C-alpha positions as a Markdown table, in Angstrom:
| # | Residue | x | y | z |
|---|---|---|---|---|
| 1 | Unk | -0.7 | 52.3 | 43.4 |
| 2 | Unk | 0.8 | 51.9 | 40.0 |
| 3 | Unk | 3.6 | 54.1 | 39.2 |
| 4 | Unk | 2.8 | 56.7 | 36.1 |
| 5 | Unk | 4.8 | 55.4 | 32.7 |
| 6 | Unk | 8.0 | 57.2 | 31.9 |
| 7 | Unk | 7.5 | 60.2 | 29.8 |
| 8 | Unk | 8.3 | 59.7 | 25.7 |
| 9 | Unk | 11.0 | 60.8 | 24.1 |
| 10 | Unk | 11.3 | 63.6 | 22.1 |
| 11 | Unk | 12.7 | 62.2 | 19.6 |
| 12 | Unk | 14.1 | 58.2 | 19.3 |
| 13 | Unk | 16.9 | 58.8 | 17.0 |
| 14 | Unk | 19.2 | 61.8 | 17.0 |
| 15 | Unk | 21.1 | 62.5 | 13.4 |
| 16 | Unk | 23.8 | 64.7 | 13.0 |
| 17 | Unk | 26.5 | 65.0 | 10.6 |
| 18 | Unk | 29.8 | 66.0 | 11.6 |
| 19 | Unk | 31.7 | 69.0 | 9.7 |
| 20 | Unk | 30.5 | 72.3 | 10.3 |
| 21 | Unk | 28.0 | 70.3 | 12.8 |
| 22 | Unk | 29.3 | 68.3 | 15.5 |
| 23 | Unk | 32.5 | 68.7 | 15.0 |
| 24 | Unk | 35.2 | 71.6 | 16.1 |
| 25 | Unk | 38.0 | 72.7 | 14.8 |
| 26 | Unk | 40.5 | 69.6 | 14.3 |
| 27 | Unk | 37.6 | 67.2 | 14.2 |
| 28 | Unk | 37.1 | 67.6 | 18.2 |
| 29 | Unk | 33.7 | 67.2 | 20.0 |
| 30 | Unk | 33.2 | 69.6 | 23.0 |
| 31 | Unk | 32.8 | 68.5 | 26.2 |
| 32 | Unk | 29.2 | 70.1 | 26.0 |
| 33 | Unk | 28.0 | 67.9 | 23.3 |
| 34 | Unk | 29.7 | 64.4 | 24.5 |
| 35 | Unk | 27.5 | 65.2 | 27.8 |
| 36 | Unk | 24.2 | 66.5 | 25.8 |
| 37 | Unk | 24.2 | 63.3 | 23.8 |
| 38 | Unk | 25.0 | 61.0 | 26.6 |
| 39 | Unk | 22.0 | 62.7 | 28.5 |
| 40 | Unk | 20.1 | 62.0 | 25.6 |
| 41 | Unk | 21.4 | 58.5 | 25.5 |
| 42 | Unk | 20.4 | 57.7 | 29.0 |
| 43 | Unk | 17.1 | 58.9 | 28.1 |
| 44 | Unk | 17.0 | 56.6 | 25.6 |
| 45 | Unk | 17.5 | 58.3 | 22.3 |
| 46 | Unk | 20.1 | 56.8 | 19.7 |
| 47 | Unk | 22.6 | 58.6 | 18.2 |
| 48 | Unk | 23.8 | 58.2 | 14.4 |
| 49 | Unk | 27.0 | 59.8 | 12.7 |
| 50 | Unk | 25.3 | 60.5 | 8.9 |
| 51 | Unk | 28.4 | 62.3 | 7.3 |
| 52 | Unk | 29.7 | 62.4 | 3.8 |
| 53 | Unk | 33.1 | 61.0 | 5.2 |
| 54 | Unk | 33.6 | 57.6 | 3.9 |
| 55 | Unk | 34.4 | 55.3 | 6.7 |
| 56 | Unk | 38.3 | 55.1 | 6.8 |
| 57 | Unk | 38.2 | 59.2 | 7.0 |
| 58 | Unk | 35.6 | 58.9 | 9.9 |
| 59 | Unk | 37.2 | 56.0 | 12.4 |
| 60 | Unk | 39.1 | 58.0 | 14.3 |
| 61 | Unk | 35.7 | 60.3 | 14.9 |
| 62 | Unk | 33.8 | 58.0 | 16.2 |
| 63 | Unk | 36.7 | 56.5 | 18.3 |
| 64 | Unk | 36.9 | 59.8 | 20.0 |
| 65 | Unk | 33.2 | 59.9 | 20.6 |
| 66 | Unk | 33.4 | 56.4 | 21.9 |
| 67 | Unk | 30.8 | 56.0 | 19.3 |
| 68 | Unk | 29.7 | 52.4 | 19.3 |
| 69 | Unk | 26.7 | 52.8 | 17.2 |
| 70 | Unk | 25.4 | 52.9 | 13.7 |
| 71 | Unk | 27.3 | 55.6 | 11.2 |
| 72 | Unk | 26.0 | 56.2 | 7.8 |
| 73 | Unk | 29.2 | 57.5 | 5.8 |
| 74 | Unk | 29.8 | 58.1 | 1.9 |
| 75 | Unk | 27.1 | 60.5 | 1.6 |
| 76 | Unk | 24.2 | 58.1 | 2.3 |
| 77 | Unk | 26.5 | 55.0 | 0.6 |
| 78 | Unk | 27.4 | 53.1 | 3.8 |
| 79 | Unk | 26.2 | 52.2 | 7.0 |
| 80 | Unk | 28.8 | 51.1 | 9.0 |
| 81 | Unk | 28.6 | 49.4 | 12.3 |
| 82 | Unk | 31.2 | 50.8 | 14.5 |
| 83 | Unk | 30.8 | 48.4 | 17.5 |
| 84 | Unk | 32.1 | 45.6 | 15.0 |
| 85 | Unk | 34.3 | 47.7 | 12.9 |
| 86 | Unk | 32.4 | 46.4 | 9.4 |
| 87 | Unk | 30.2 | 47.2 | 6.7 |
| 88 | Unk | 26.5 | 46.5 | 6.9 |
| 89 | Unk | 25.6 | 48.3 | 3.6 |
| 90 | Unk | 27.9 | 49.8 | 0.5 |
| 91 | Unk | 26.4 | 50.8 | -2.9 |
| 92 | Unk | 29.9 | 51.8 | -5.1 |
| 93 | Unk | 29.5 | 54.0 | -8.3 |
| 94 | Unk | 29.6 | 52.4 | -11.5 |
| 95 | Unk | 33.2 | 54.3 | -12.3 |
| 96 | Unk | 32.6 | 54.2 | -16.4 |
| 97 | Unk | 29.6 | 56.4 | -15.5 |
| 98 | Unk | 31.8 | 58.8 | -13.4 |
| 99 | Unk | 34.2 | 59.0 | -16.5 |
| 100 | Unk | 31.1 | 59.9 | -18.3 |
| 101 | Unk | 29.9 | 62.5 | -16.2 |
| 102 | Unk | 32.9 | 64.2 | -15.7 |
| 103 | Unk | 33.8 | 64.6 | -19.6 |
| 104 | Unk | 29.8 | 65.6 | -19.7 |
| 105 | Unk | 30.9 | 68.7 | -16.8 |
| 106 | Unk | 33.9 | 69.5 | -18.7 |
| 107 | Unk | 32.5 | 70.0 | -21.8 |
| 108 | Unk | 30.1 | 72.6 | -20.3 |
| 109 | Unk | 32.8 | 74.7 | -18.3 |
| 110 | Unk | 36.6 | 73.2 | -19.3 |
| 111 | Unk | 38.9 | 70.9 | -17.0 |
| 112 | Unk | 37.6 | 70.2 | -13.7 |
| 113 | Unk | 40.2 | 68.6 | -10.8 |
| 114 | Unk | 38.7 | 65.2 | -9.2 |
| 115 | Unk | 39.4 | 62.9 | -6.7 |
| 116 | Unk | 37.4 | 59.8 | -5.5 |
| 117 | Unk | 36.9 | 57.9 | -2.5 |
| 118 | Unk | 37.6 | 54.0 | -2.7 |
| 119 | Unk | 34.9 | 51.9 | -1.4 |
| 120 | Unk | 36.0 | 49.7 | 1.5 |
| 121 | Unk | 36.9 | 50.3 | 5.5 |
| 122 | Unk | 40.3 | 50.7 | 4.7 |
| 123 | Unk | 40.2 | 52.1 | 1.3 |
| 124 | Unk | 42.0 | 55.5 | 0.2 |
| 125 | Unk | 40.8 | 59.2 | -1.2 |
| 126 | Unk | 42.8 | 59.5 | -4.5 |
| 127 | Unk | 43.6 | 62.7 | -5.4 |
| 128 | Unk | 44.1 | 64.0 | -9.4 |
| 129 | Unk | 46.3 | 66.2 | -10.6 |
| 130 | Unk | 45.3 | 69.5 | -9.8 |
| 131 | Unk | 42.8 | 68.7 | -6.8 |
| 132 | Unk | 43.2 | 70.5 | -3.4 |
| 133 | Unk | 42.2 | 68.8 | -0.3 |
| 134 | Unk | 41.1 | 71.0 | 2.2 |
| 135 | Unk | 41.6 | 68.9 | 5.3 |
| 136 | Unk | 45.0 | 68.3 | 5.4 |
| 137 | Unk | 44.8 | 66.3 | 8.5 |
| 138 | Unk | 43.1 | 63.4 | 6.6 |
| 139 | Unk | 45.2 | 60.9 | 4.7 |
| 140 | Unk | 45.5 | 60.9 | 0.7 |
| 141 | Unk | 47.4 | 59.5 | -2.3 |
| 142 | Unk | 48.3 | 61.6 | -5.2 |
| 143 | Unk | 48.3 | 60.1 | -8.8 |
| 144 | Unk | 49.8 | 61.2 | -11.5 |
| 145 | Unk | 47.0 | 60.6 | -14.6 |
| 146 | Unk | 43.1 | 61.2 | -14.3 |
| 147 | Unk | 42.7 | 57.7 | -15.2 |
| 148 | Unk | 44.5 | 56.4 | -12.0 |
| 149 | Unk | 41.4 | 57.2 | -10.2 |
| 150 | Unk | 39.4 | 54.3 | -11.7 |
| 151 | Unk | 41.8 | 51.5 | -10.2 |
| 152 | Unk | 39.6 | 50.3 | -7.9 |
| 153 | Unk | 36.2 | 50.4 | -6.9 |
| 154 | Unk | 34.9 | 53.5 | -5.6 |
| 155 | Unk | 31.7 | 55.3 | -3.8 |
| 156 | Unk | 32.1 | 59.1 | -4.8 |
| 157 | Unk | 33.7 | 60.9 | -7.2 |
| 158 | Unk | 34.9 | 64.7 | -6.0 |
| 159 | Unk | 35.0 | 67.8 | -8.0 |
| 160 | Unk | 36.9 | 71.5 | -7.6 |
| 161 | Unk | 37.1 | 74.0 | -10.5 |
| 162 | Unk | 39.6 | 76.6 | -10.9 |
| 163 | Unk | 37.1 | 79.5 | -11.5 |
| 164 | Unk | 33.9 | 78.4 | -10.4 |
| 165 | Unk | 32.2 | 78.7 | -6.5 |
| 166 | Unk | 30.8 | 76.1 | -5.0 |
| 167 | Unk | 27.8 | 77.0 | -6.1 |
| 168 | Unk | 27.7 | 77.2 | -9.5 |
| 169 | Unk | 29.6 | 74.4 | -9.8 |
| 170 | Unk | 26.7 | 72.4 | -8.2 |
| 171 | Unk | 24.4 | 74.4 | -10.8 |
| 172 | Unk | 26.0 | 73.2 | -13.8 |
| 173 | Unk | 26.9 | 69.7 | -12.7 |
| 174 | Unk | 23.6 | 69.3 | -11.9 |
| 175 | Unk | 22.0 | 70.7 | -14.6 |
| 176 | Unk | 24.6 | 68.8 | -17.0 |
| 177 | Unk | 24.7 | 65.5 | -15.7 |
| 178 | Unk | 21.6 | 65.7 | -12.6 |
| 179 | Unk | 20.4 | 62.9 | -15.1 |
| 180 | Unk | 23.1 | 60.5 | -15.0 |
| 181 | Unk | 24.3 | 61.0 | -10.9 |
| 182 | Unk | 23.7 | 62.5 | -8.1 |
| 183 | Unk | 25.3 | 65.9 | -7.6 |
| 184 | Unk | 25.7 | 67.6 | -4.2 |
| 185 | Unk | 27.4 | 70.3 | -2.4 |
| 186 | Unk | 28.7 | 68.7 | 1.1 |
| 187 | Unk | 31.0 | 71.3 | 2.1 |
| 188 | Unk | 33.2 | 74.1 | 1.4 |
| 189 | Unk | 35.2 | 73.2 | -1.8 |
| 190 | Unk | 33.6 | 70.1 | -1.7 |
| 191 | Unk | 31.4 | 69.3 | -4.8 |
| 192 | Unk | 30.5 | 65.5 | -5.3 |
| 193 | Unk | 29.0 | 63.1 | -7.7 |
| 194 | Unk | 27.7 | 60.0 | -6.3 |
| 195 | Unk | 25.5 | 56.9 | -7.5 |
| 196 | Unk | 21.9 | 58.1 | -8.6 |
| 197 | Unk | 19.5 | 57.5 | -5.9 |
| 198 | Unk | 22.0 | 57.8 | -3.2 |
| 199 | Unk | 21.8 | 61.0 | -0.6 |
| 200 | Unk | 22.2 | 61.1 | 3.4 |
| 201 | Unk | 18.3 | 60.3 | 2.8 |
| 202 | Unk | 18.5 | 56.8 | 1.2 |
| 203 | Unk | 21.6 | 56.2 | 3.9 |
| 204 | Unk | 19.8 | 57.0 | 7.0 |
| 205 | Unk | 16.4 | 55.6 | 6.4 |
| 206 | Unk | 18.3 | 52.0 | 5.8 |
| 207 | Unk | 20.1 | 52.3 | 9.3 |
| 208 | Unk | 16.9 | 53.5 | 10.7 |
| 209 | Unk | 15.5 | 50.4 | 9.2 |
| 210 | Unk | 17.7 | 48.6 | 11.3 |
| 211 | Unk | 17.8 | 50.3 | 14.8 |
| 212 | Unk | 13.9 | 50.2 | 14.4 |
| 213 | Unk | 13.4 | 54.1 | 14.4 |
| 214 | Unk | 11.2 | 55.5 | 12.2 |
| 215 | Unk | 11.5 | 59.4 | 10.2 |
| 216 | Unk | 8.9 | 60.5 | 12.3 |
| 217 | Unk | 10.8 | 60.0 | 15.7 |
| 218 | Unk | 13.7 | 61.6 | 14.2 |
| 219 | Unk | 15.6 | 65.1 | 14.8 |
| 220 | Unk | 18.6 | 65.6 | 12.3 |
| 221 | Unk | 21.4 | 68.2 | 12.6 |
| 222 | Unk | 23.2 | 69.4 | 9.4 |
| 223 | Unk | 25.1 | 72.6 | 8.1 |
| 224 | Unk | 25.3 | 72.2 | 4.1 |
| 225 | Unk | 23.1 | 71.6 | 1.0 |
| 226 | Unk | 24.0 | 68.0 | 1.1 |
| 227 | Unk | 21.9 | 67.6 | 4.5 |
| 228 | Unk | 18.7 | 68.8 | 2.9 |
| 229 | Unk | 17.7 | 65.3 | 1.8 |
| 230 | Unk | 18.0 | 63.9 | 5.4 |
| 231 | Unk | 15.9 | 67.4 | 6.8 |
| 232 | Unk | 13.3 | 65.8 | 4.2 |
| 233 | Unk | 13.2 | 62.4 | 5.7 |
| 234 | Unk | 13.2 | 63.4 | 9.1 |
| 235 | Unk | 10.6 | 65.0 | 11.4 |
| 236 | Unk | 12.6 | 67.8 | 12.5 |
| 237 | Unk | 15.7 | 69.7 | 10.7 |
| 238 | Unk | 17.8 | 71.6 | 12.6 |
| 239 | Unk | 20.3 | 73.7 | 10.7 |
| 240 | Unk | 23.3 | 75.4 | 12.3 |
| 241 | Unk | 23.9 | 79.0 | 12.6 |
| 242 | Unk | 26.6 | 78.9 | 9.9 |
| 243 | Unk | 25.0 | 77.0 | 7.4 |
| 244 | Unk | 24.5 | 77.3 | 3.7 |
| 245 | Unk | 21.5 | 79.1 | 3.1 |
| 246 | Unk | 19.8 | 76.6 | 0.6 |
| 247 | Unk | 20.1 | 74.2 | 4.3 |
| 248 | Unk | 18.4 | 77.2 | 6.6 |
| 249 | Unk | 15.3 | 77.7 | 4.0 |
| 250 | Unk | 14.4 | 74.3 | 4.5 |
| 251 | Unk | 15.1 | 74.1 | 8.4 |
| 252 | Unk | 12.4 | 73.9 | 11.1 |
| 253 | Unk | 15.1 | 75.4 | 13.5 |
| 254 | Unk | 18.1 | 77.3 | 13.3 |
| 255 | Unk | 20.3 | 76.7 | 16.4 |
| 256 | Unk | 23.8 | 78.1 | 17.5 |
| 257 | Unk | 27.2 | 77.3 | 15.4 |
| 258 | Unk | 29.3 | 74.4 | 15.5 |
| 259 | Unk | 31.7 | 75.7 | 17.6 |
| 260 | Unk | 29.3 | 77.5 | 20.1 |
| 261 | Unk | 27.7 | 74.1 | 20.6 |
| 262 | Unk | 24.7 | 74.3 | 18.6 |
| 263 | Unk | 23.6 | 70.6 | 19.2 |
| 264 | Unk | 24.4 | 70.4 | 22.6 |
| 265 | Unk | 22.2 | 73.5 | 23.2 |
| 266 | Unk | 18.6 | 71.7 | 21.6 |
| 267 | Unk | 19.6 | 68.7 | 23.3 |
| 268 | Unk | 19.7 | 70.1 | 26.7 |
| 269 | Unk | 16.4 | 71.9 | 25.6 |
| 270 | Unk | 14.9 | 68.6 | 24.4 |
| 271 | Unk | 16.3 | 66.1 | 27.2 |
| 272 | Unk | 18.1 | 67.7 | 30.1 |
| 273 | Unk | 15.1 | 68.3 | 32.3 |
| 274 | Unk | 13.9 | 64.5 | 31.7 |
């Protein structure tokens, strides 16, 4: 008698970005979700870290997760192989274009505070006069003049304003410079400009390429408007219980928050009973 095959998987590739997602407060992962996803890793899923991080704020992540696999960081403009510590893929912004679309945004609404993130493993977030960084557990270098920021090669450029939300921040940008860049809102205080063409989209279907997964054996986890373009791409979206709205009217599934261990909770639905 021949045995019966093994049942297929739910899904082949798992996506999830990490703030407001995965992660906890103080960038922890729950003991709930390392054993969900290493359930679903037995079963034979793989996992992917898609984050807007650039890779020298995300190392320490994936160390904790004992995360040995693929991570697609920058906002879509890396993949980064974490096993070998190095760059597979990096697309950098042309950084006379950011210059350009900044003075573009500030001629539409006054001075805007910016910040960039280098390009490189061990490159740093630069931080103009006037910025605010938000995680204050993540390393930065102030400079003193806007121009500093353009001293080396970089994949994003950052925005805050001192009057405008989030939101309409993104509006304008968008609607003042959506031409030249890619504009997205990745978090809370957290506006960004990066290379046209490049979203969490363009990042995971390259790593995909490479694991051999495909979009429509794909579920993706995500909180903010910057995750939409990966919901797109794959064949299920699952949006946290405290994410932006703009995220949630695009979801196929609203799950618990971050820190009540949304993830963990449609992974043990998906895989525990394999």
């Amino acid at each position: 008698m021949t045995s019966a095959p093994p049942p297929a998987l739910p899904y082949a590739l798992i996506a999830t970005d990490l703030d407001g997602t995965l992660l906890q407060a103080g960038d922890t992962v729950s003991a709930r979700s390392h054993a969900a996803l290493a359930t679903a890793r037995s079963a034979g899923a793989q996992h992917i870290i898609v984050t807007g991080r650039p890779v020298p704020q995300v190392r320490h992540v994936l160390d904790g997760l004992g995360h040995t696999g693929l991570a697609v960081c920058g906002q879509g403009a890396q993949v980064y192989d974490a096993a070998r510590g190095r760059l597979l893929h990096s697309v950098s912004m042309d950084r006379e274009l950011a210059e350009v679309a900044l003075g573009k945004i500030e001629a539409e609404i006054g001075e805007v505070y910016a910040a960039v993130n280098q390009e490189g493993v061990d490159a740093e977030m630069l931080i103009g006069p006037g910025y605010r960084m938000w995680h204050p557990h993540l390393p930065t270098v102030s400079v003193p003049r806007r121009c500093d920021l353009w001293s080396a090669p970089i994949n994003k450029v950052l925005l805050q304003h001192p009057e405008l939300d989030d939101d309409e921040l993104t509006r304008v940008a968008r609607s003042v410079v959506g031409h030249l860049v890619n504009v997205t809102m990745a978090g809370e205080h957290t506006v960004e400009l990066q290379p046209p063409g490049i979203d969490k989209a363009s990042g995971l279907a390259r790593a995909a390429q490479i694991l051999g997964a495909s979009p429509a054996g794909t579920i993706a986890f995500g909180d903010m408007p910057n995750d939409i373009p990966m919901f797109a791409w794959a064949a299920h979206g699952v949006a946290m219980a405290n994410s932006h709205h703009e995220l949630m009217a695009v979801a196929d599934e609203i799950t618990l928050s971050n820190e009540a261990d949304g993830i963990a909770v449609v992974l043990e639905r998906l895989f525990g009973e394999r």
